[in-house]
């Protein structure tokens, strides 16, 4: 019993370490080209490579356990697959739209309409597809479920969400580039986001389609309708900036309530 438990803990630690290495890979490998014309294109290409590597890491750890298909991680398809994707998309889009609306009404900084071009929206969609799919597979499908097996659902959700939040450190690295209070807010906001996505998984009978849809729609609004901090200077960041400001939590909770209400009504209709 102890050996089996120790092996499960080892796999979780190994997977977390692999995720860290994969996330750091683009920065480390492109660093020698910093200041050259090739830097941006090489860094972008390496960033795209992180998604198949994350997928492969989750699959290999699953095979180590004796599994053979990522469908075992919450990707089984049935008649609810598309409805769940749509529900997640509605909730995620509405959640991010609330953050946008608050910023728009109360003096936060949002993207200029002239900058929200068709090309920008298409590029954001293209990037959001692998990000939402692979991150949900890795953090909720593999990491959270394994932590839940070891420590129970509540601890599994919180700990995996903490890892999810901290492994987005590249947005505020190196230390000193972003004020400490914003790092704390950003990390807390992503922790809350991770919890919301995890609950979406459990509310939908341990399927990833709701969190994938939520993550996808959230990212589209976040990166098309807001300036990208800290790449661009933003006013009142700690209040209105999506993922960095306190209004982000309101958005996440609003999105969670939509998921819960729609799924509850759906179950009631089925009797």
Short mmCIF file of C-alpha atoms in Angstrom, two decimals:
data_model
loop_
_atom_site.label_atom_id
_atom_site.label_comp_id
_atom_site.label_asym_id
_atom_site.label_seq_id
_atom_site.Cartn_x
_atom_site.Cartn_y
_atom_site.Cartn_z
CA UNK A 1 0.00 0.00 0.00
CA UNK A 2 2.77 2.42 0.95
CA UNK A 3 4.77 1.57 -2.18
CA UNK A 4 1.74 2.10 -4.42
CA UNK A 5 1.02 5.46 -2.80
CA UNK A 6 4.68 6.50 -3.05
CA UNK A 7 4.68 5.62 -6.76
CA UNK A 8 1.59 7.78 -7.34
CA UNK A 9 3.22 10.72 -5.53
CA UNK A 10 6.38 10.20 -7.59
CA UNK A 11 4.40 10.36 -10.83
CA UNK A 12 2.68 13.58 -9.77
CA UNK A 13 6.00 15.20 -8.84
CA UNK A 14 7.59 13.99 -12.08
CA UNK A 15 4.70 15.30 -14.14
CA UNK A 16 4.86 18.70 -12.42
CA UNK A 17 8.60 18.85 -13.07
CA UNK A 18 8.10 17.91 -16.73
CA UNK A 19 5.52 20.67 -17.08
CA UNK A 20 7.99 23.15 -15.61
CA UNK A 21 10.72 22.04 -18.04
CA UNK A 22 8.37 22.24 -21.02
CA UNK A 23 7.16 25.72 -20.04
CA UNK A 24 10.73 26.96 -19.58
CA UNK A 25 12.00 25.41 -22.83
CA UNK A 26 11.07 28.30 -25.18
CA UNK A 27 12.72 30.89 -22.92
CA UNK A 28 15.93 28.92 -22.42
CA UNK A 29 16.41 27.80 -26.02
CA UNK A 30 15.57 31.17 -27.57
CA UNK A 31 17.66 33.22 -25.10
CA UNK A 32 20.88 33.07 -27.21
CA UNK A 33 18.98 34.77 -30.05
CA UNK A 34 17.74 37.68 -27.92
CA UNK A 35 18.27 40.94 -29.81
CA UNK A 36 18.39 39.29 -33.23
CA UNK A 37 15.77 39.30 -35.98
CA UNK A 38 15.20 35.57 -35.53
CA UNK A 39 14.34 35.78 -31.83
CA UNK A 40 10.58 36.39 -32.06
CA UNK A 41 9.92 33.73 -34.71
CA UNK A 42 12.05 31.09 -32.95
CA UNK A 43 10.49 31.85 -29.55
CA UNK A 44 6.98 31.62 -31.06
CA UNK A 45 7.76 28.30 -32.75
CA UNK A 46 9.19 26.86 -29.53
CA UNK A 47 6.12 28.06 -27.62
CA UNK A 48 3.86 26.19 -30.04
CA UNK A 49 5.93 23.06 -29.49
CA UNK A 50 5.09 23.08 -25.77
CA UNK A 51 1.54 21.87 -26.45
CA UNK A 52 2.36 18.54 -28.13
CA UNK A 53 5.05 18.02 -25.49
CA UNK A 54 2.52 18.53 -22.66
CA UNK A 55 0.12 16.15 -24.40
CA UNK A 56 2.88 13.56 -24.82
CA UNK A 57 3.92 13.91 -21.16
CA UNK A 58 0.37 13.28 -19.93
CA UNK A 59 0.00 10.31 -22.28
CA UNK A 60 3.30 8.74 -21.17
CA UNK A 61 2.45 9.10 -17.48
CA UNK A 62 -0.94 7.55 -18.20
CA UNK A 63 0.73 4.61 -19.94
CA UNK A 64 3.07 4.21 -16.95
CA UNK A 65 -0.08 3.66 -14.87
CA UNK A 66 -1.34 1.04 -17.31
CA UNK A 67 -3.69 3.24 -19.33
CA UNK A 68 -3.54 3.53 -23.10
CA UNK A 69 -5.74 6.43 -24.22
CA UNK A 70 -6.20 10.07 -23.19
CA UNK A 71 -9.95 9.47 -23.33
CA UNK A 72 -9.44 8.02 -19.84
CA UNK A 73 -8.52 11.52 -18.64
CA UNK A 74 -11.97 12.98 -19.22
CA UNK A 75 -12.04 13.13 -23.02
CA UNK A 76 -14.63 10.44 -23.69
CA UNK A 77 -17.20 11.59 -26.22
CA UNK A 78 -20.94 11.07 -26.01
CA UNK A 79 -24.16 12.94 -26.77
CA UNK A 80 -23.22 15.59 -24.18
CA UNK A 81 -19.83 16.47 -25.66
CA UNK A 82 -20.93 19.35 -27.87
CA UNK A 83 -23.54 20.68 -25.42
CA UNK A 84 -20.87 20.70 -22.70
CA UNK A 85 -18.40 22.53 -24.94
CA UNK A 86 -21.08 25.11 -25.71
CA UNK A 87 -22.06 25.48 -22.04
CA UNK A 88 -18.41 25.98 -21.11
CA UNK A 89 -17.99 28.46 -23.95
CA UNK A 90 -21.03 30.47 -22.90
CA UNK A 91 -19.88 30.53 -19.28
CA UNK A 92 -16.26 31.42 -20.09
CA UNK A 93 -17.25 34.08 -22.59
CA UNK A 94 -19.77 35.62 -20.20
CA UNK A 95 -17.26 35.53 -17.34
CA UNK A 96 -14.61 37.39 -19.32
CA UNK A 97 -17.25 39.72 -20.79
CA UNK A 98 -18.27 40.74 -17.26
CA UNK A 99 -14.66 41.69 -16.46
CA UNK A 100 -14.56 43.65 -19.73
CA UNK A 101 -17.86 45.41 -19.01
CA UNK A 102 -16.73 46.46 -15.53
CA UNK A 103 -13.49 47.86 -16.97
CA UNK A 104 -15.36 49.66 -19.74
CA UNK A 105 -17.92 51.27 -17.42
CA UNK A 106 -15.67 52.18 -14.50
CA UNK A 107 -12.60 53.50 -16.28
CA UNK A 108 -10.39 50.48 -16.77
CA UNK A 109 -8.22 50.06 -19.84
CA UNK A 110 -9.49 47.88 -22.66
CA UNK A 111 -8.24 47.31 -26.19
CA UNK A 112 -9.00 50.02 -28.72
CA UNK A 113 -11.74 48.86 -31.14
CA UNK A 114 -9.44 49.71 -34.05
CA UNK A 115 -6.95 47.12 -32.78
CA UNK A 116 -9.49 44.28 -32.59
CA UNK A 117 -9.08 43.23 -36.20
CA UNK A 118 -10.25 40.09 -37.93
CA UNK A 119 -6.64 38.93 -38.11
CA UNK A 120 -6.18 39.39 -34.36
CA UNK A 121 -9.35 37.45 -33.55
CA UNK A 122 -8.37 34.60 -35.88
CA UNK A 123 -4.87 34.37 -34.40
CA UNK A 124 -6.27 34.40 -30.85
CA UNK A 125 -8.69 31.60 -31.75
CA UNK A 126 -5.90 29.53 -33.31
CA UNK A 127 -3.78 29.88 -30.18
CA UNK A 128 -6.71 29.35 -27.78
CA UNK A 129 -7.56 25.92 -29.24
CA UNK A 130 -4.37 24.07 -28.21
CA UNK A 131 -3.97 26.11 -25.00
CA UNK A 132 -7.44 25.25 -23.70
CA UNK A 133 -7.34 21.62 -24.80
CA UNK A 134 -3.84 20.71 -23.63
CA UNK A 135 -3.84 22.70 -20.39
CA UNK A 136 -7.15 21.18 -19.32
CA UNK A 137 -5.90 17.71 -20.21
CA UNK A 138 -2.70 18.26 -18.22
CA UNK A 139 -3.89 20.18 -15.16
CA UNK A 140 -7.42 18.88 -14.69
CA UNK A 141 -7.47 15.62 -16.65
CA UNK A 142 -4.21 14.22 -15.31
CA UNK A 143 -2.84 16.24 -12.39
CA UNK A 144 -6.06 17.04 -10.51
CA UNK A 145 -7.53 13.56 -10.81
CA UNK A 146 -4.32 11.93 -9.53
CA UNK A 147 -4.10 14.36 -6.62
CA UNK A 148 -7.76 13.69 -5.83
CA UNK A 149 -7.07 9.95 -5.68
CA UNK A 150 -4.36 10.58 -3.09
CA UNK A 151 -5.73 13.41 -0.97
CA UNK A 152 -9.44 13.72 -1.69
CA UNK A 153 -11.40 15.96 -4.02
CA UNK A 154 -11.12 19.27 -2.17
CA UNK A 155 -7.36 19.05 -1.63
CA UNK A 156 -6.85 17.71 -5.14
CA UNK A 157 -8.71 20.67 -6.65
CA UNK A 158 -6.89 23.27 -4.57
CA UNK A 159 -3.36 21.83 -4.89
CA UNK A 160 -3.63 21.23 -8.65
CA UNK A 161 -5.03 24.75 -9.06
CA UNK A 162 -2.07 26.14 -7.11
CA UNK A 163 0.33 24.32 -9.42
CA UNK A 164 -1.64 25.61 -12.41
CA UNK A 165 -1.34 29.17 -11.06
CA UNK A 166 2.36 29.00 -10.23
CA UNK A 167 3.29 27.41 -13.57
CA UNK A 168 2.07 30.59 -15.26
CA UNK A 169 5.05 32.36 -13.69
CA UNK A 170 6.48 33.28 -17.09
CA UNK A 171 3.98 36.18 -17.18
CA UNK A 172 5.76 37.88 -14.26
CA UNK A 173 9.31 36.56 -14.65
CA UNK A 174 11.98 37.66 -14.06
CA UNK A 175 11.32 38.86 -10.53
CA UNK A 176 11.20 42.64 -10.42
CA UNK A 177 9.58 43.05 -13.82
CA UNK A 178 6.11 43.11 -12.22
CA UNK A 179 5.22 44.56 -8.79
CA UNK A 180 4.92 41.97 -6.02
CA UNK A 181 1.29 42.79 -5.22
CA UNK A 182 0.36 42.11 -8.86
CA UNK A 183 2.16 38.76 -8.77
CA UNK A 184 0.13 37.83 -5.69
CA UNK A 185 -3.13 38.95 -7.30
CA UNK A 186 -2.35 37.16 -10.57
CA UNK A 187 -1.49 33.92 -8.78
CA UNK A 188 -4.62 34.12 -6.61
CA UNK A 189 -6.82 34.85 -9.62
CA UNK A 190 -5.47 31.85 -11.53
CA UNK A 191 -5.92 29.71 -8.42
CA UNK A 192 -9.59 30.70 -8.39
CA UNK A 193 -9.77 30.06 -12.13
CA UNK A 194 -8.28 26.61 -11.64
CA UNK A 195 -10.87 25.82 -8.97
CA UNK A 196 -13.69 26.97 -11.27
CA UNK A 197 -12.41 24.83 -14.13
CA UNK A 198 -12.03 21.86 -11.78
CA UNK A 199 -15.59 22.23 -10.53
CA UNK A 200 -16.74 22.40 -14.15
CA UNK A 201 -15.10 19.00 -14.62
CA UNK A 202 -16.95 17.47 -11.67
CA UNK A 203 -20.28 19.20 -12.36
CA UNK A 204 -20.24 17.62 -15.83
CA UNK A 205 -19.65 14.06 -14.60
CA UNK A 206 -15.86 14.08 -14.80
CA UNK A 207 -15.55 15.26 -18.37
CA UNK A 208 -13.18 17.95 -19.63
CA UNK A 209 -15.45 19.46 -22.27
CA UNK A 210 -17.01 22.15 -20.03
CA UNK A 211 -13.62 23.39 -18.73
CA UNK A 212 -12.15 23.27 -22.24
CA UNK A 213 -15.01 25.39 -23.59
CA UNK A 214 -14.72 27.82 -20.66
CA UNK A 215 -10.93 28.15 -21.01
CA UNK A 216 -11.21 28.64 -24.78
CA UNK A 217 -13.84 31.40 -24.65
CA UNK A 218 -12.19 33.15 -21.69
CA UNK A 219 -8.87 33.35 -23.52
CA UNK A 220 -10.44 34.74 -26.68
CA UNK A 221 -12.05 37.64 -24.81
CA UNK A 222 -9.02 38.16 -22.56
CA UNK A 223 -6.49 38.45 -25.37
CA UNK A 224 -8.65 40.21 -27.96
CA UNK A 225 -10.49 42.73 -25.78
CA UNK A 226 -7.74 43.70 -23.31
CA UNK A 227 -4.17 44.95 -23.71
CA UNK A 228 -1.68 42.18 -22.91
CA UNK A 229 -0.06 43.06 -19.60
CA UNK A 230 2.88 43.28 -18.83
CA UNK A 231 3.92 43.47 -22.49
CA UNK A 232 1.91 46.69 -22.66
CA UNK A 233 1.50 49.30 -19.89
CA UNK A 234 -1.96 49.24 -18.32
CA UNK A 235 -3.62 51.67 -15.90
CA UNK A 236 -5.39 50.39 -12.75
CA UNK A 237 -4.02 46.92 -13.43
CA UNK A 238 -4.79 45.60 -9.96
CA UNK A 239 -8.47 46.48 -10.34
CA UNK A 240 -9.59 46.05 -13.94
CA UNK A 241 -6.99 44.09 -15.94
CA UNK A 242 -8.22 40.61 -16.73
CA UNK A 243 -6.33 37.90 -14.81
CA UNK A 244 -4.40 40.57 -12.88
CA UNK A 245 -7.15 42.63 -11.26
CA UNK A 246 -9.61 41.89 -8.47
CA UNK A 247 -12.57 41.99 -10.86
CA UNK A 248 -11.29 38.75 -12.38
CA UNK A 249 -12.63 36.82 -9.39
CA UNK A 250 -16.10 38.26 -10.01
CA UNK A 251 -15.88 37.03 -13.59
CA UNK A 252 -14.83 33.52 -12.59
CA UNK A 253 -17.60 33.23 -9.99
CA UNK A 254 -20.15 34.51 -12.50
CA UNK A 255 -18.99 31.91 -15.02
CA UNK A 256 -19.18 29.14 -12.41
CA UNK A 257 -22.74 30.11 -11.52
CA UNK A 258 -23.71 29.87 -15.21
CA UNK A 259 -22.21 26.38 -15.48
CA UNK A 260 -24.01 25.24 -12.34
CA UNK A 261 -27.37 26.69 -13.34
CA UNK A 262 -27.37 25.37 -16.91
CA UNK A 263 -26.25 21.88 -15.91
CA UNK A 264 -28.76 21.83 -13.03
CA UNK A 265 -31.63 22.75 -15.35
CA UNK A 266 -30.44 20.21 -17.89
CA UNK A 267 -30.54 17.45 -15.25
CA UNK A 268 -33.99 18.56 -14.08
CA UNK A 269 -35.37 18.42 -17.64
CA UNK A 270 -34.10 14.86 -18.03
CA UNK A 271 -35.87 14.01 -14.80
#
